[in-house]
Structures are given as C-alpha cells and as structure tokens.
Amino acid sequence: MGTTAFGDFLRFYRLRIPMTQEELAERTGISVRSISDMERGRVRSPQRRTAELLVDGLGLTGMEAEDFAGLARAGRRATGTADGKGKPVQDKVVPAELPQLVAALPPSLTELTGRDAEQRVLDGVADTSASSSRLQIAVIHGLPGAGKTALAVDAGHRLAHRFGNGCLFLDLRGMDLEPLTPERAVHRLLRGFGVDERQLPNDPEDRLALYRSLLHDREVLLVLDNAANEAQVRPLLATSPGSMVLVTSRNTLAGLDARHRIPLGLLPDDDAVELLGLVVGRRRLEAEPEAARRLAKLCGGVPLALLIAGNRLASRVQWTIAHLADQLENERRRLSVLTAGDLQVRAAFEISYRHLAPSVAGIFRRLALVPGADTSVELAAVASGQPVDEVEAALEKLAERSLLGYSGTPGRYTTHDLLRVYAMERLETDERAEQVREAGLRVRNWLLTVATKAAQFFDHDRPEVTVEIDGPDPVRDREAAARWLVREQNHWRGALRAAAARGDHRQVLDLTQAMHWYSDLRGTGDLWREVFGMGAAAAQALGDARSTAEQLNYVAWAHYALCGQPREALEAQTRALAAAREAGDSVVEAWSLYYGAAITRRLGSPEEATRRIRQSVALFELADYPNGRYLAQSMLGSMLHSLGEFDEAVAAQRLSEAYYRGTATAPGNDELLSMVLIQLADSVAATGDVATALDLLDEAESLVRRHGAIFVVARAQDLRGRVLFQAGRHREAEEQLRSALAESRWSEDKIAIMVRLAELADLGDRPEEARQHRVRALAECARYETPIARSIAGKLATLLGVAVPESA
C-alpha cells in the first residue's frame, strides 16, 4: 500500500460504502474541505487523530485499518526509540571528570526538532575521534536562525560523556562588531581548563603554547560557537588524539581543514509543524491543522521563525493559529510580526547584512527584484547593473555567508523567502524609488526578451532567430535555450504576469507567439493554459483577430491535451475558428480545425473528427503550408486508426513520414518526425507487424532523447509497452509502462497506463498491486470530464466494488 497516495485510498474506501464527502464529514467531525484536500493529495500525511477518526468513520477493521493508518503515517518523520511518554530517548549524560568544562556548556533551552540526520553525523564524528590519532573537526554552517547553536549545544550535552575530560563551550562572538580575538579566546579556554589567572603567561605565544599542551593531554569535546572566519578558529586547533572540535558559523569556513561539514538546512513541513506543536501545544495544533501547516510554511522552515511564531501564540491564548498566519501572509509585515520579546528574525538577518561589503550588500538587495526562489549569475547581473564577473564573485560571498544557497546547478543560487523579504526592506530603505523601478523594469524586460529568443530556437517555421538581447545572453544555441527555459521558468512566467498586469500587450504577445512550438513537447497544462490565455487577452486588446484566433487555438490545445478538459477546449476552439474566419487567415483556420478534430474525438465523435481533420489537411494544402499539412495528415491516420481502418491509417502516416524524412535538416525536424513515427508505429502494430512497430518506436525515442523531450519519450515507452503486452512479452511491457507513467503528461495516457499495469499485475498473480493501480486510475479518472475517462471509471468501479467517483 505504501506506493499509493493516501488520498486515493481515502476516496476508494469512501466510495465503497458509498458515502459523500459531506456524509463522511458529518460522521467524523472532519471538515468537508479537509477531506477534499486529503483526497486530492494536498494533504498527504494527516495527523494521527485525523487518521483514527477516518478509520472509524469508514468502518475499517483488521488489516485494512492497520494499512490505512500506516499510509497516513508515511512521510511523517520517524521518531526513533521512544520512552513511555512518546519522547525520543537520548543518551544519558555522564558527569565529566572535569566539572568546570561541563559547567561551561549552556543549557538546552531550545527544542531540537528535525535534526536526526545531523545528530547521527555528529555521533559518527565522536565515534571516529575515539579511535583516530587526528583531531576531528566538524563545522556546522547555515543561514541565520537555522539552529546551529542549538544543535551544537545538544551535541555537547549528548556526547560529553564520551570524552574523558568532558565538554568546553566558547562563544567566539563572530557576528559582534568586535569578535573575540584568538588571543582572548585562548585566555578564556585556559580558564576553562582550570588554569588560575595568576598562572597564565603574559606572552600571547606562551599562552597559546600552554593551551595546546593542555589540549594535547586531554580528551575534550570543544564547541566553538559563532565563529567569524577561519583565522579566528585556526589558532585554537591543536593535535589532540581523542578530542573533537565542533565549530558553528554563518560562514561556510571553506578555508578550514575540516573533515566533517554539516550544512544546516530548512526544516521540512512536517518537522516545522512538530516544532510549532512543541511550543504552542498539541491541542491547539490539532484544532487547526491546516492553519498550522500554513503558518509553518510562511515561516519558511527556519527554526528561529517557528519558535518566535510559537511563542507569540503561546503568549496570546486568545489568538487562533489562522489569525497569526493571516498576519504573515502580508510580506511587508512578515518580519515585524516575527518578533517575540528580544527575539527577532529581522535582527538575526541584520547582523549578517551589516558585515557585507557595500558592493556585495547592493547585489543582495537587488536580488529582491528576482521573481523566484533562485537566480542565475546573469539574472543577478541584470538586476544589479554590474558586470557578470563581479556579480558572480559577490554571489559566492553571499553563499559563503549563508545568505544564499547553492541550487545544485553550477552558476545558480537559491534565496530563502524570509531573506528575500528582508532584502526588499533594505532595497526600499537604502535606494531611491526611481532606481528600484528602473532595475525592476530592466529585469522584467530582459527575462521576456531572453525567453522570446529562446523559444524561437524551437520554431519550425522560422529559419533563424531574430531577437537581439541587451545585456548578458545565455541562449546562444538550441541546447542552451532549452536549459534556460526550464531553469528560468518561474522567472519568465512571473515577468509575463507582470507585463500582462501592466498592459504591455505587445510584449506579452511576442512571447506567447514564440512559445507555440516549444510548448508542444515541454511544460505542463497549467503553464500553457495560463501563458496562452494571457496571449489571447493581449491579442484581443490589440484588436488583432488573427493572433487572437492563434492564441485561442493554443488555449484549446492545453485544455484538451494536457488538462483533460475537452468542453473548455471546445469553447476556446469555437471562438478561435470564428476569429480565424473573421481575419480571413486559412492557415490559422486550418489549425483550428486540426485542434477541433482532436477535441471532437475525445468527446466521442470519431466520424465527425475525421471529417474535420480532412478539412484541415485540404486547407493546409491550399495554403501551401507543408508543416501543417503533414502533421494533419498524421492525425488523419490516427483518426482512421480509431475507426478500425488500419491499412488506410498506415498509408496516411507513411505520407507524413516520407515528408519529414525528406526535410531532415529543418529546425526541430527530429521532434516532428518522432511524433509521426510514434503514430505510425501504433497503426503498424494494429496490422500485426510488431517487429516494424518496435523498430519505429526505437528510432522515435532515440531522436527525441537527443533534445531532452522526456514527455515524447514517455509516449514512445507507453506505446512500446502496449505492443509488447499484445505480443505476450509481459515483463518487458511492464518495465516500459512503469517508465512511461513516471514521465507522461497526457491525462488519458496516465489512466490507460495504470489500467494496463493492473492487468499485468493480475497476470503475475499480484492482486494487491493490481488493486492499487486501479484505485489510482479511478482517482485519476475523477479529474477529467471525458467520455473515455467516464467509461474507464465505470469499469474500474465495477471491478473494485465502489460507486463511480464524482468529477473533481
């Protein structure tokens, strides 16, 4: 059961009774909205009490109840060994031989949550120190408020007993205006070792030698908290077999020779909610579970922010969690709200910002203008107006100080929500409003221009790219364009929204027109439905009937092909056809008929669909537009296939194949040929020629893999799985179908794949696995309002013994 979404089984058991969401809500006391969110997968790991109420309300017993409760727990953090009160058991701290060393360790005042992995790493370092002749050094680094000191103090209390002379803690005050000097640090450490003030040498070098001698003769856990830089720490390290030094810093201390580095990241959602619960109390969280998750998300997984939010709620018992979450929704107030007594998120950030060089601080501020959670060097350069080389060096410094993160892709950096809010505060305070507006406009224009140029590389009708870029140019060829459009999707999408909101219709339309061929094999339904919807609105505002029809065609395509919404698609296509005829453009009219044919087939009228696609072929031919003609010809073959006219289907597909094989050097030809070959392979397989069909699919997959069109690869794998299934090669078929399911973006394809996998599981005598596939397929059917989806849903409901699910 572990591989199936909790919501799918909740829906399955509810419909088996059958029972509406409202009836289940009344029976359990859980809100209808919460039940709906769980069934749709928006809530994947409900609280234990919620799961218990659902088990009772659904009447589950025995193994079903246990499995259902287990699935609800999946995704929640494993808590490890627990005592009778449900709290994790920690090693008992044994008093050290030198009490003065342990006495220097601060108490654990902060709840440590979600740091099990980091604790295990530190345990391993301590184990290594016991058997190593080399001093073991571990560095904990992370953004302000990540809980570095809390983790180090926890390690001191848990691990001190493993060291013969206990634990010594020293705050290096690295973020103070005057950090502790190495000389003063050595002085305090010597006092920590019990050396009398009167016995301390006057000469700094002699004091350092004494410190190293004492450290060499002891087994100590030395915690150096809040280090400023490597130069502050390096003199405090000495040969000390059996000892361990644990350093915390906001800086990565990359120059320090440390074998163990622990980057302290953000808390996952479940751990963030758990930390809130420890401060606020479980009862309040259980009363408002959705609000608690929203609050945790708004705190960004930063432990300091979560503790402050929890303390505010704990000290204001009349407040609801939703009330505080509503306050945090306002970005301009967020950092002000995250204040409790002398604890302030803003103050924690301010300390790091104060240590930046002016040029680096300026680039940090300008990152607030980047409309997304990460940035490239080029985008940061555009925002700051500085040369790329200087900006890259500044970004590295910000990352070293944990004010940026590394995205995992070279040249890209991540920004945290709360830090971005702080950067915007500094931007509005430290720079003139006119400068900020100009920089924001420069960022938006650059994103839209680069996106338009990148999309033109995929335009099959455009012999060359015509866009010129003012500023850094990251898209000099097709491969670079493909990478950029994916990595910067959130950014250019955000810039497009901003342009549409400002009424920059020409700019919006230029980009959406360029995106047509790129969108064909890449991106999601939600993305293209929004993008082309903005394009249609821009074209209408400009009074451009032809472009309006063109963009509405693409809206229709996104609705039927990617979103499973044929009725919305038909409405958009009808408007597109009328606009095309008003404009008198036969090519756009032919495309409208092309999309209309596909929609009509999905609505269950294959004969009408065939009639429309024949009209489309004729219009394309009349307009002398070969790309449209032979893609429509390929679709005609697909329509004939659906009518059972397989030989005629193959003949139609062969015409398209011949054309695209003859234009092999045309831009993007590989992708168009691959789509034609997949359609051809389907019809060839239907004639009984399995070997030829498999060869065609192999060729199609190899063509698109060169360009990273994973969705087309998934379609080839899906069809190959079906062909192998018919040929009785069940193991190979299952491998192909599983791969296809992981990457497919076409709605009805996903349903068909899961149904086929269920049949294969039946043949392999795996009834529980077959049931899981059918439950998931049934849940998927409920998301789409098509005759095919309804028909499959009916058959699945009968097999599973449940009522047909309502549409989502």
PDB file of C-alpha atoms in Angstrom, residues 310-562:
ATOM      1  CA  GLY A 310       5.070  29.605  18.547  1.00  0.00           C
ATOM      2  CA  ASN A 311       5.965  31.927  21.402  1.00  0.00           C
ATOM      3  CA  ARG A 312       3.618  34.620  20.091  1.00  0.00           C
ATOM      4  CA  LEU A 313       0.780  32.117  20.046  1.00  0.00           C
ATOM      5  CA  ALA A 314       1.702  30.665  23.440  1.00  0.00           C
ATOM      6  CA  SER A 315       1.618  34.131  24.987  1.00  0.00           C
ATOM      7  CA  ARG A 316      -1.669  35.041  23.273  1.00  0.00           C
ATOM      8  CA  VAL A 317      -4.053  32.266  24.098  1.00  0.00           C
ATOM      9  CA  GLN A 318      -6.967  34.198  22.594  1.00  0.00           C
ATOM     10  CA  TRP A 319      -5.347  34.163  19.123  1.00  0.00           C
ATOM     11  CA  THR A 320      -6.083  31.468  16.617  1.00  0.00           C
ATOM     12  CA  ILE A 321      -3.281  29.999  14.550  1.00  0.00           C
ATOM     13  CA  ALA A 322      -5.099  31.191  11.438  1.00  0.00           C
ATOM     14  CA  HIS A 323      -5.009  34.766  12.754  1.00  0.00           C
ATOM     15  CA  LEU A 324      -1.210  34.741  13.030  1.00  0.00           C
ATOM     16  CA  ALA A 325      -0.880  33.035   9.635  1.00  0.00           C
ATOM     17  CA  ASP A 326      -3.064  35.752   8.096  1.00  0.00           C
ATOM     18  CA  GLN A 327      -0.725  38.389   9.519  1.00  0.00           C
ATOM     19  CA  LEU A 328       2.301  36.664   7.994  1.00  0.00           C
ATOM     20  CA  GLU A 329       0.682  36.490   4.558  1.00  0.00           C
ATOM     21  CA  ASN A 330       1.450  40.201   4.180  1.00  0.00           C
ATOM     22  CA  GLU A 331       5.120  40.221   3.123  1.00  0.00           C
ATOM     23  CA  ARG A 332       5.550  43.839   4.177  1.00  0.00           C
ATOM     24  CA  ARG A 333       4.581  42.947   7.745  1.00  0.00           C
ATOM     25  CA  ARG A 334       6.085  39.468   7.952  1.00  0.00           C
ATOM     26  CA  LEU A 335       9.390  40.295   9.621  1.00  0.00           C
ATOM     27  CA  SER A 336       7.720  42.739  12.008  1.00  0.00           C
ATOM     28  CA  VAL A 337       5.253  40.061  13.070  1.00  0.00           C
ATOM     29  CA  LEU A 338       8.075  37.544  13.604  1.00  0.00           C
ATOM     30  CA  THR A 339       9.102  39.202  16.848  1.00  0.00           C
ATOM     31  CA  ALA A 340       8.721  37.864  20.379  1.00  0.00           C
ATOM     32  CA  GLY A 341      10.368  39.852  23.144  1.00  0.00           C
ATOM     33  CA  ASP A 342      14.046  40.238  22.243  1.00  0.00           C
ATOM     34  CA  LEU A 343      13.835  37.504  19.590  1.00  0.00           C
ATOM     35  CA  GLN A 344      13.607  38.962  16.082  1.00  0.00           C
ATOM     36  CA  VAL A 345      14.143  37.347  12.713  1.00  0.00           C
ATOM     37  CA  ARG A 346      14.933  40.760  11.247  1.00  0.00           C
ATOM     38  CA  ALA A 347      17.666  41.340  13.829  1.00  0.00           C
ATOM     39  CA  ALA A 348      19.258  37.983  13.005  1.00  0.00           C
ATOM     40  CA  PHE A 349      19.411  38.939   9.334  1.00  0.00           C
ATOM     41  CA  GLU A 350      20.560  42.465  10.134  1.00  0.00           C
ATOM     42  CA  ILE A 351      23.685  41.170  11.848  1.00  0.00           C
ATOM     43  CA  SER A 352      24.803  39.298   8.717  1.00  0.00           C
ATOM     44  CA  TYR A 353      23.864  42.166   6.398  1.00  0.00           C
ATOM     45  CA  ARG A 354      25.945  44.595   8.476  1.00  0.00           C
ATOM     46  CA  HIS A 355      29.076  42.516   7.792  1.00  0.00           C
ATOM     47  CA  LEU A 356      28.759  42.705   3.992  1.00  0.00           C
ATOM     48  CA  ALA A 357      30.940  44.926   1.835  1.00  0.00           C
ATOM     49  CA  PRO A 358      28.875  47.753   0.269  1.00  0.00           C
ATOM     50  CA  SER A 359      29.083  46.288  -3.245  1.00  0.00           C
ATOM     51  CA  VAL A 360      28.009  42.839  -2.026  1.00  0.00           C
ATOM     52  CA  ALA A 361      25.209  44.343   0.071  1.00  0.00           C
ATOM     53  CA  GLY A 362      23.935  46.160  -3.033  1.00  0.00           C
ATOM     54  CA  ILE A 363      23.716  42.937  -5.009  1.00  0.00           C
ATOM     55  CA  PHE A 364      21.987  41.228  -2.066  1.00  0.00           C
ATOM     56  CA  ARG A 365      19.346  43.981  -2.079  1.00  0.00           C
ATOM     57  CA  ARG A 366      18.777  43.761  -5.830  1.00  0.00           C
ATOM     58  CA  LEU A 367      18.084  40.021  -5.593  1.00  0.00           C
ATOM     59  CA  ALA A 368      14.718  41.045  -4.139  1.00  0.00           C
ATOM     60  CA  LEU A 369      13.750  42.041  -7.696  1.00  0.00           C
ATOM     61  CA  VAL A 370      14.227  38.491  -8.993  1.00  0.00           C
ATOM     62  CA  PRO A 371      10.732  36.926  -9.258  1.00  0.00           C
ATOM     63  CA  GLY A 372      11.555  33.462  -7.984  1.00  0.00           C
ATOM     64  CA  ALA A 373      13.287  31.329  -5.370  1.00  0.00           C
ATOM     65  CA  ASP A 374      16.588  31.052  -7.231  1.00  0.00           C
ATOM     66  CA  THR A 375      18.762  33.086  -9.548  1.00  0.00           C
ATOM     67  CA  SER A 376      21.442  32.752 -12.172  1.00  0.00           C
ATOM     68  CA  VAL A 377      24.560  34.894 -12.318  1.00  0.00           C
ATOM     69  CA  GLU A 378      23.269  36.583 -15.486  1.00  0.00           C
ATOM     70  CA  LEU A 379      19.916  37.471 -13.938  1.00  0.00           C
ATOM     71  CA  ALA A 380      21.587  38.861 -10.826  1.00  0.00           C
ATOM     72  CA  ALA A 381      23.870  40.916 -13.077  1.00  0.00           C
ATOM     73  CA  VAL A 382      20.862  42.389 -14.869  1.00  0.00           C
ATOM     74  CA  ALA A 383      19.178  43.233 -11.554  1.00  0.00           C
ATOM     75  CA  SER A 384      22.285  44.885 -10.137  1.00  0.00           C
ATOM     76  CA  GLY A 385      23.502  46.528 -13.329  1.00  0.00           C
ATOM     77  CA  GLN A 386      27.017  45.228 -12.586  1.00  0.00           C
ATOM     78  CA  PRO A 387      29.411  43.137 -14.739  1.00  0.00           C
ATOM     79  CA  VAL A 388      28.837  39.379 -14.661  1.00  0.00           C
ATOM     80  CA  ASP A 389      32.279  38.562 -13.230  1.00  0.00           C
ATOM     81  CA  GLU A 390      31.852  40.959 -10.306  1.00  0.00           C
ATOM     82  CA  VAL A 391      28.360  39.686  -9.612  1.00  0.00           C
ATOM     83  CA  GLU A 392      29.474  36.057  -9.614  1.00  0.00           C
ATOM     84  CA  ALA A 393      32.161  36.846  -7.028  1.00  0.00           C
ATOM     85  CA  ALA A 394      29.588  38.671  -4.885  1.00  0.00           C
ATOM     86  CA  LEU A 395      27.118  35.794  -5.093  1.00  0.00           C
ATOM     87  CA  GLU A 396      29.847  33.420  -3.930  1.00  0.00           C
ATOM     88  CA  LYS A 397      30.493  35.654  -0.927  1.00  0.00           C
ATOM     89  CA  LEU A 398      26.781  35.716  -0.099  1.00  0.00           C
ATOM     90  CA  ALA A 399      26.655  31.927  -0.353  1.00  0.00           C
ATOM     91  CA  GLU A 400      29.717  31.592   1.878  1.00  0.00           C
ATOM     92  CA  ARG A 401      27.883  33.717   4.453  1.00  0.00           C
ATOM     93  CA  SER A 402      24.742  31.553   4.151  1.00  0.00           C
ATOM     94  CA  LEU A 403      22.666  34.424   2.783  1.00  0.00           C
ATOM     95  CA  LEU A 404      22.276  32.418  -0.421  1.00  0.00           C
ATOM     96  CA  GLY A 405      22.207  28.686  -1.034  1.00  0.00           C
ATOM     97  CA  TYR A 406      23.573  26.578  -3.857  1.00  0.00           C
ATOM     98  CA  SER A 407      20.887  25.167  -6.124  1.00  0.00           C
ATOM     99  CA  GLY A 408      22.818  22.078  -7.234  1.00  0.00           C
ATOM    100  CA  THR A 409      23.272  23.516 -10.724  1.00  0.00           C
ATOM    101  CA  PRO A 410      26.579  25.348 -11.298  1.00  0.00           C
ATOM    102  CA  GLY A 411      26.044  29.082 -11.607  1.00  0.00           C
ATOM    103  CA  ARG A 412      22.700  29.103  -9.805  1.00  0.00           C
ATOM    104  CA  TYR A 413      21.881  30.180  -6.263  1.00  0.00           C
ATOM    105  CA  THR A 414      18.788  29.828  -4.090  1.00  0.00           C
ATOM    106  CA  THR A 415      17.200  32.556  -1.991  1.00  0.00           C
ATOM    107  CA  HIS A 416      15.096  31.991   1.101  1.00  0.00           C
ATOM    108  CA  ASP A 417      11.653  33.592   1.329  1.00  0.00           C
ATOM    109  CA  LEU A 418      12.338  35.449   4.578  1.00  0.00           C
ATOM    110  CA  LEU A 419      15.733  36.662   3.389  1.00  0.00           C
ATOM    111  CA  ARG A 420      14.134  37.899   0.183  1.00  0.00           C
ATOM    112  CA  VAL A 421      11.575  39.837   2.236  1.00  0.00           C
ATOM    113  CA  TYR A 422      14.439  41.341   4.243  1.00  0.00           C
ATOM    114  CA  ALA A 423      16.320  42.201   1.036  1.00  0.00           C
ATOM    115  CA  MET A 424      13.250  44.045  -0.241  1.00  0.00           C
ATOM    116  CA  GLU A 425      13.054  46.009   3.018  1.00  0.00           C
ATOM    117  CA  ARG A 426      16.673  47.056   2.638  1.00  0.00           C
ATOM    118  CA  LEU A 427      16.150  47.861  -1.045  1.00  0.00           C
ATOM    119  CA  GLU A 428      13.246  50.185  -0.313  1.00  0.00           C
ATOM    120  CA  THR A 429      15.119  51.787   2.600  1.00  0.00           C
ATOM    121  CA  ASP A 430      18.608  52.135   1.120  1.00  0.00           C
ATOM    122  CA  GLU A 431      17.884  53.004  -2.537  1.00  0.00           C
ATOM    123  CA  ARG A 432      15.813  55.631  -4.334  1.00  0.00           C
ATOM    124  CA  ALA A 433      12.384  54.542  -5.578  1.00  0.00           C
ATOM    125  CA  GLU A 434      13.266  55.579  -9.141  1.00  0.00           C
ATOM    126  CA  GLN A 435      16.354  53.350  -9.137  1.00  0.00           C
ATOM    127  CA  VAL A 436      14.316  50.413  -7.864  1.00  0.00           C
ATOM    128  CA  ARG A 437      11.644  50.876 -10.561  1.00  0.00           C
ATOM    129  CA  GLU A 438      14.249  51.082 -13.316  1.00  0.00           C
ATOM    130  CA  ALA A 439      16.018  47.951 -12.085  1.00  0.00           C
ATOM    131  CA  GLY A 440      12.728  46.035 -11.827  1.00  0.00           C
ATOM    132  CA  LEU A 441      11.759  47.034 -15.355  1.00  0.00           C
ATOM    133  CA  ARG A 442      15.194  46.025 -16.623  1.00  0.00           C
ATOM    134  CA  VAL A 443      14.858  42.584 -15.034  1.00  0.00           C
ATOM    135  CA  ARG A 444      11.389  42.024 -16.494  1.00  0.00           C
ATOM    136  CA  ASN A 445      12.322  43.169 -19.991  1.00  0.00           C
ATOM    137  CA  TRP A 446      15.455  41.031 -20.011  1.00  0.00           C
ATOM    138  CA  LEU A 447      13.557  37.916 -18.896  1.00  0.00           C
ATOM    139  CA  LEU A 448      10.868  38.360 -21.542  1.00  0.00           C
ATOM    140  CA  THR A 449      13.371  39.118 -24.304  1.00  0.00           C
ATOM    141  CA  VAL A 450      15.570  36.122 -23.487  1.00  0.00           C
ATOM    142  CA  ALA A 451      12.507  33.854 -23.195  1.00  0.00           C
ATOM    143  CA  THR A 452      11.270  35.039 -26.597  1.00  0.00           C
ATOM    144  CA  LYS A 453      14.658  34.424 -28.187  1.00  0.00           C
ATOM    145  CA  ALA A 454      14.990  31.015 -26.523  1.00  0.00           C
ATOM    146  CA  ALA A 455      11.543  29.947 -27.745  1.00  0.00           C
ATOM    147  CA  GLN A 456      12.393  30.978 -31.315  1.00  0.00           C
ATOM    148  CA  PHE A 457      15.035  28.242 -31.438  1.00  0.00           C
ATOM    149  CA  PHE A 458      12.141  25.731 -31.422  1.00  0.00           C
ATOM    150  CA  ASP A 459      10.025  27.460 -34.083  1.00  0.00           C
ATOM    151  CA  HIS A 460       9.757  25.048 -37.032  1.00  0.00           C
ATOM    152  CA  ASP A 461       8.521  27.855 -39.279  1.00  0.00           C
ATOM    153  CA  ARG A 462      11.327  30.283 -38.505  1.00  0.00           C
ATOM    154  CA  PRO A 463      14.578  29.878 -40.473  1.00  0.00           C
ATOM    155  CA  GLU A 464      16.608  31.920 -37.969  1.00  0.00           C
ATOM    156  CA  VAL A 465      16.370  33.563 -34.563  1.00  0.00           C
ATOM    157  CA  THR A 466      15.722  37.292 -34.868  1.00  0.00           C
ATOM    158  CA  VAL A 467      15.719  38.586 -31.277  1.00  0.00           C
ATOM    159  CA  GLU A 468      18.652  40.671 -30.054  1.00  0.00           C
ATOM    160  CA  ILE A 469      19.364  40.813 -26.305  1.00  0.00           C
ATOM    161  CA  ASP A 470      20.517  43.927 -24.484  1.00  0.00           C
ATOM    162  CA  GLY A 471      22.695  42.510 -21.704  1.00  0.00           C
ATOM    163  CA  PRO A 472      24.040  39.036 -20.883  1.00  0.00           C
ATOM    164  CA  ASP A 473      22.985  36.469 -23.490  1.00  0.00           C
ATOM    165  CA  PRO A 474      22.662  32.953 -22.011  1.00  0.00           C
ATOM    166  CA  VAL A 475      20.907  31.375 -25.056  1.00  0.00           C
ATOM    167  CA  ARG A 476      23.286  31.163 -27.997  1.00  0.00           C
ATOM    168  CA  ASP A 477      22.075  27.808 -29.326  1.00  0.00           C
ATOM    169  CA  ARG A 478      19.120  25.417 -29.099  1.00  0.00           C
ATOM    170  CA  GLU A 479      20.509  23.332 -26.239  1.00  0.00           C
ATOM    171  CA  ALA A 480      21.263  26.393 -24.119  1.00  0.00           C
ATOM    172  CA  ALA A 481      17.788  27.751 -24.910  1.00  0.00           C
ATOM    173  CA  ALA A 482      16.150  24.519 -23.735  1.00  0.00           C
ATOM    174  CA  ARG A 483      18.088  24.571 -20.451  1.00  0.00           C
ATOM    175  CA  TRP A 484      17.373  28.237 -19.833  1.00  0.00           C
ATOM    176  CA  LEU A 485      13.625  27.983 -20.431  1.00  0.00           C
ATOM    177  CA  VAL A 486      13.346  25.160 -17.904  1.00  0.00           C
ATOM    178  CA  ARG A 487      15.602  26.652 -15.230  1.00  0.00           C
ATOM    179  CA  GLU A 488      14.162  30.139 -15.523  1.00  0.00           C
ATOM    180  CA  GLN A 489      10.517  29.111 -15.993  1.00  0.00           C
ATOM    181  CA  ASN A 490       9.301  30.639 -12.744  1.00  0.00           C
ATOM    182  CA  HIS A 491      11.132  33.849 -13.552  1.00  0.00           C
ATOM    183  CA  TRP A 492       9.948  34.397 -17.119  1.00  0.00           C
ATOM    184  CA  ARG A 493       6.452  33.284 -16.148  1.00  0.00           C
ATOM    185  CA  GLY A 494       6.443  35.834 -13.342  1.00  0.00           C
ATOM    186  CA  ALA A 495       7.722  38.528 -15.720  1.00  0.00           C
ATOM    187  CA  LEU A 496       4.962  37.635 -18.193  1.00  0.00           C
ATOM    188  CA  ARG A 497       2.323  38.012 -15.476  1.00  0.00           C
ATOM    189  CA  ALA A 498       3.759  41.393 -14.534  1.00  0.00           C
ATOM    190  CA  ALA A 499       3.723  42.552 -18.175  1.00  0.00           C
ATOM    191  CA  ALA A 500       0.107  41.416 -18.576  1.00  0.00           C
ATOM    192  CA  ALA A 501      -0.890  43.232 -15.387  1.00  0.00           C
ATOM    193  CA  ARG A 502       0.770  46.418 -16.640  1.00  0.00           C
ATOM    194  CA  GLY A 503      -0.992  46.163 -20.000  1.00  0.00           C
ATOM    195  CA  ASP A 504       2.183  45.647 -22.058  1.00  0.00           C
ATOM    196  CA  HIS A 505       0.178  43.696 -24.654  1.00  0.00           C
ATOM    197  CA  ARG A 506       2.753  43.710 -27.450  1.00  0.00           C
ATOM    198  CA  GLN A 507       5.446  42.307 -25.197  1.00  0.00           C
ATOM    199  CA  VAL A 508       3.111  39.603 -23.906  1.00  0.00           C
ATOM    200  CA  LEU A 509       2.002  38.591 -27.399  1.00  0.00           C
ATOM    201  CA  ASP A 510       5.552  38.461 -28.761  1.00  0.00           C
ATOM    202  CA  LEU A 511       6.489  35.903 -26.132  1.00  0.00           C
ATOM    203  CA  THR A 512       3.340  33.771 -26.322  1.00  0.00           C
ATOM    204  CA  GLN A 513       3.572  33.592 -30.128  1.00  0.00           C
ATOM    205  CA  ALA A 514       7.171  32.415 -29.884  1.00  0.00           C
ATOM    206  CA  MET A 515       6.264  29.716 -27.330  1.00  0.00           C
ATOM    207  CA  HIS A 516       3.939  27.702 -29.607  1.00  0.00           C
ATOM    208  CA  TRP A 517       6.317  25.063 -30.940  1.00  0.00           C
ATOM    209  CA  TYR A 518       8.342  24.910 -27.736  1.00  0.00           C
ATOM    210  CA  SER A 519       5.177  24.164 -25.743  1.00  0.00           C
ATOM    211  CA  ASP A 520       4.269  21.255 -27.995  1.00  0.00           C
ATOM    212  CA  LEU A 521       6.591  18.833 -26.215  1.00  0.00           C
ATOM    213  CA  ARG A 522       7.505  20.583 -22.980  1.00  0.00           C
ATOM    214  CA  GLY A 523       5.797  22.043 -19.907  1.00  0.00           C
ATOM    215  CA  THR A 524       2.532  21.394 -18.102  1.00  0.00           C
ATOM    216  CA  GLY A 525      -1.102  22.088 -18.813  1.00  0.00           C
ATOM    217  CA  ASP A 526      -1.376  24.714 -16.078  1.00  0.00           C
ATOM    218  CA  LEU A 527       1.596  26.582 -17.505  1.00  0.00           C
ATOM    219  CA  TRP A 528       0.387  26.708 -21.108  1.00  0.00           C
ATOM    220  CA  ARG A 529      -3.233  27.330 -20.253  1.00  0.00           C
ATOM    221  CA  GLU A 530      -2.131  30.457 -18.394  1.00  0.00           C
ATOM    222  CA  VAL A 531       0.515  31.579 -20.907  1.00  0.00           C
ATOM    223  CA  PHE A 532      -1.688  31.288 -23.982  1.00  0.00           C
ATOM    224  CA  GLY A 533      -4.654  32.686 -22.068  1.00  0.00           C
ATOM    225  CA  MET A 534      -2.604  35.846 -21.470  1.00  0.00           C
ATOM    226  CA  GLY A 535      -1.618  35.809 -25.138  1.00  0.00           C
ATOM    227  CA  ALA A 536      -5.251  35.658 -26.263  1.00  0.00           C
ATOM    228  CA  ALA A 537      -6.185  38.531 -23.953  1.00  0.00           C
ATOM    229  CA  ALA A 538      -3.258  40.615 -25.252  1.00  0.00           C
ATOM    230  CA  ALA A 539      -4.200  39.930 -28.885  1.00  0.00           C
ATOM    231  CA  GLN A 540      -7.797  40.920 -28.212  1.00  0.00           C
ATOM    232  CA  ALA A 541      -6.667  44.128 -26.505  1.00  0.00           C
ATOM    233  CA  LEU A 542      -4.564  44.928 -29.590  1.00  0.00           C
ATOM    234  CA  GLY A 543      -7.519  44.259 -31.903  1.00  0.00           C
ATOM    235  CA  ASP A 544      -5.573  41.521 -33.713  1.00  0.00           C
ATOM    236  CA  ALA A 545      -8.152  38.921 -34.846  1.00  0.00           C
ATOM    237  CA  ARG A 546      -5.603  36.585 -36.422  1.00  0.00           C
ATOM    238  CA  SER A 547      -3.410  36.463 -33.309  1.00  0.00           C
ATOM    239  CA  THR A 548      -6.493  36.091 -31.121  1.00  0.00           C
ATOM    240  CA  ALA A 549      -7.504  33.009 -33.109  1.00  0.00           C
ATOM    241  CA  GLU A 550      -3.972  31.639 -32.972  1.00  0.00           C
ATOM    242  CA  GLN A 551      -3.684  32.029 -29.195  1.00  0.00           C
ATOM    243  CA  LEU A 552      -7.169  30.604 -28.581  1.00  0.00           C
ATOM    244  CA  ASN A 553      -6.153  27.556 -30.613  1.00  0.00           C
ATOM    245  CA  TYR A 554      -3.283  27.020 -28.210  1.00  0.00           C
ATOM    246  CA  VAL A 555      -5.564  27.536 -25.208  1.00  0.00           C
ATOM    247  CA  ALA A 556      -7.858  24.845 -26.624  1.00  0.00           C
ATOM    248  CA  TRP A 557      -4.876  22.521 -27.073  1.00  0.00           C
ATOM    249  CA  ALA A 558      -3.761  22.989 -23.456  1.00  0.00           C
ATOM    250  CA  HIS A 559      -7.288  22.263 -22.201  1.00  0.00           C
ATOM    251  CA  TYR A 560      -7.828  19.032 -24.147  1.00  0.00           C
ATOM    252  CA  ALA A 561      -4.315  17.590 -24.476  1.00  0.00           C
ATOM    253  CA  LEU A 562      -2.838  18.392 -21.077  1.00  0.00           C
TER     254      LEU A 562
END
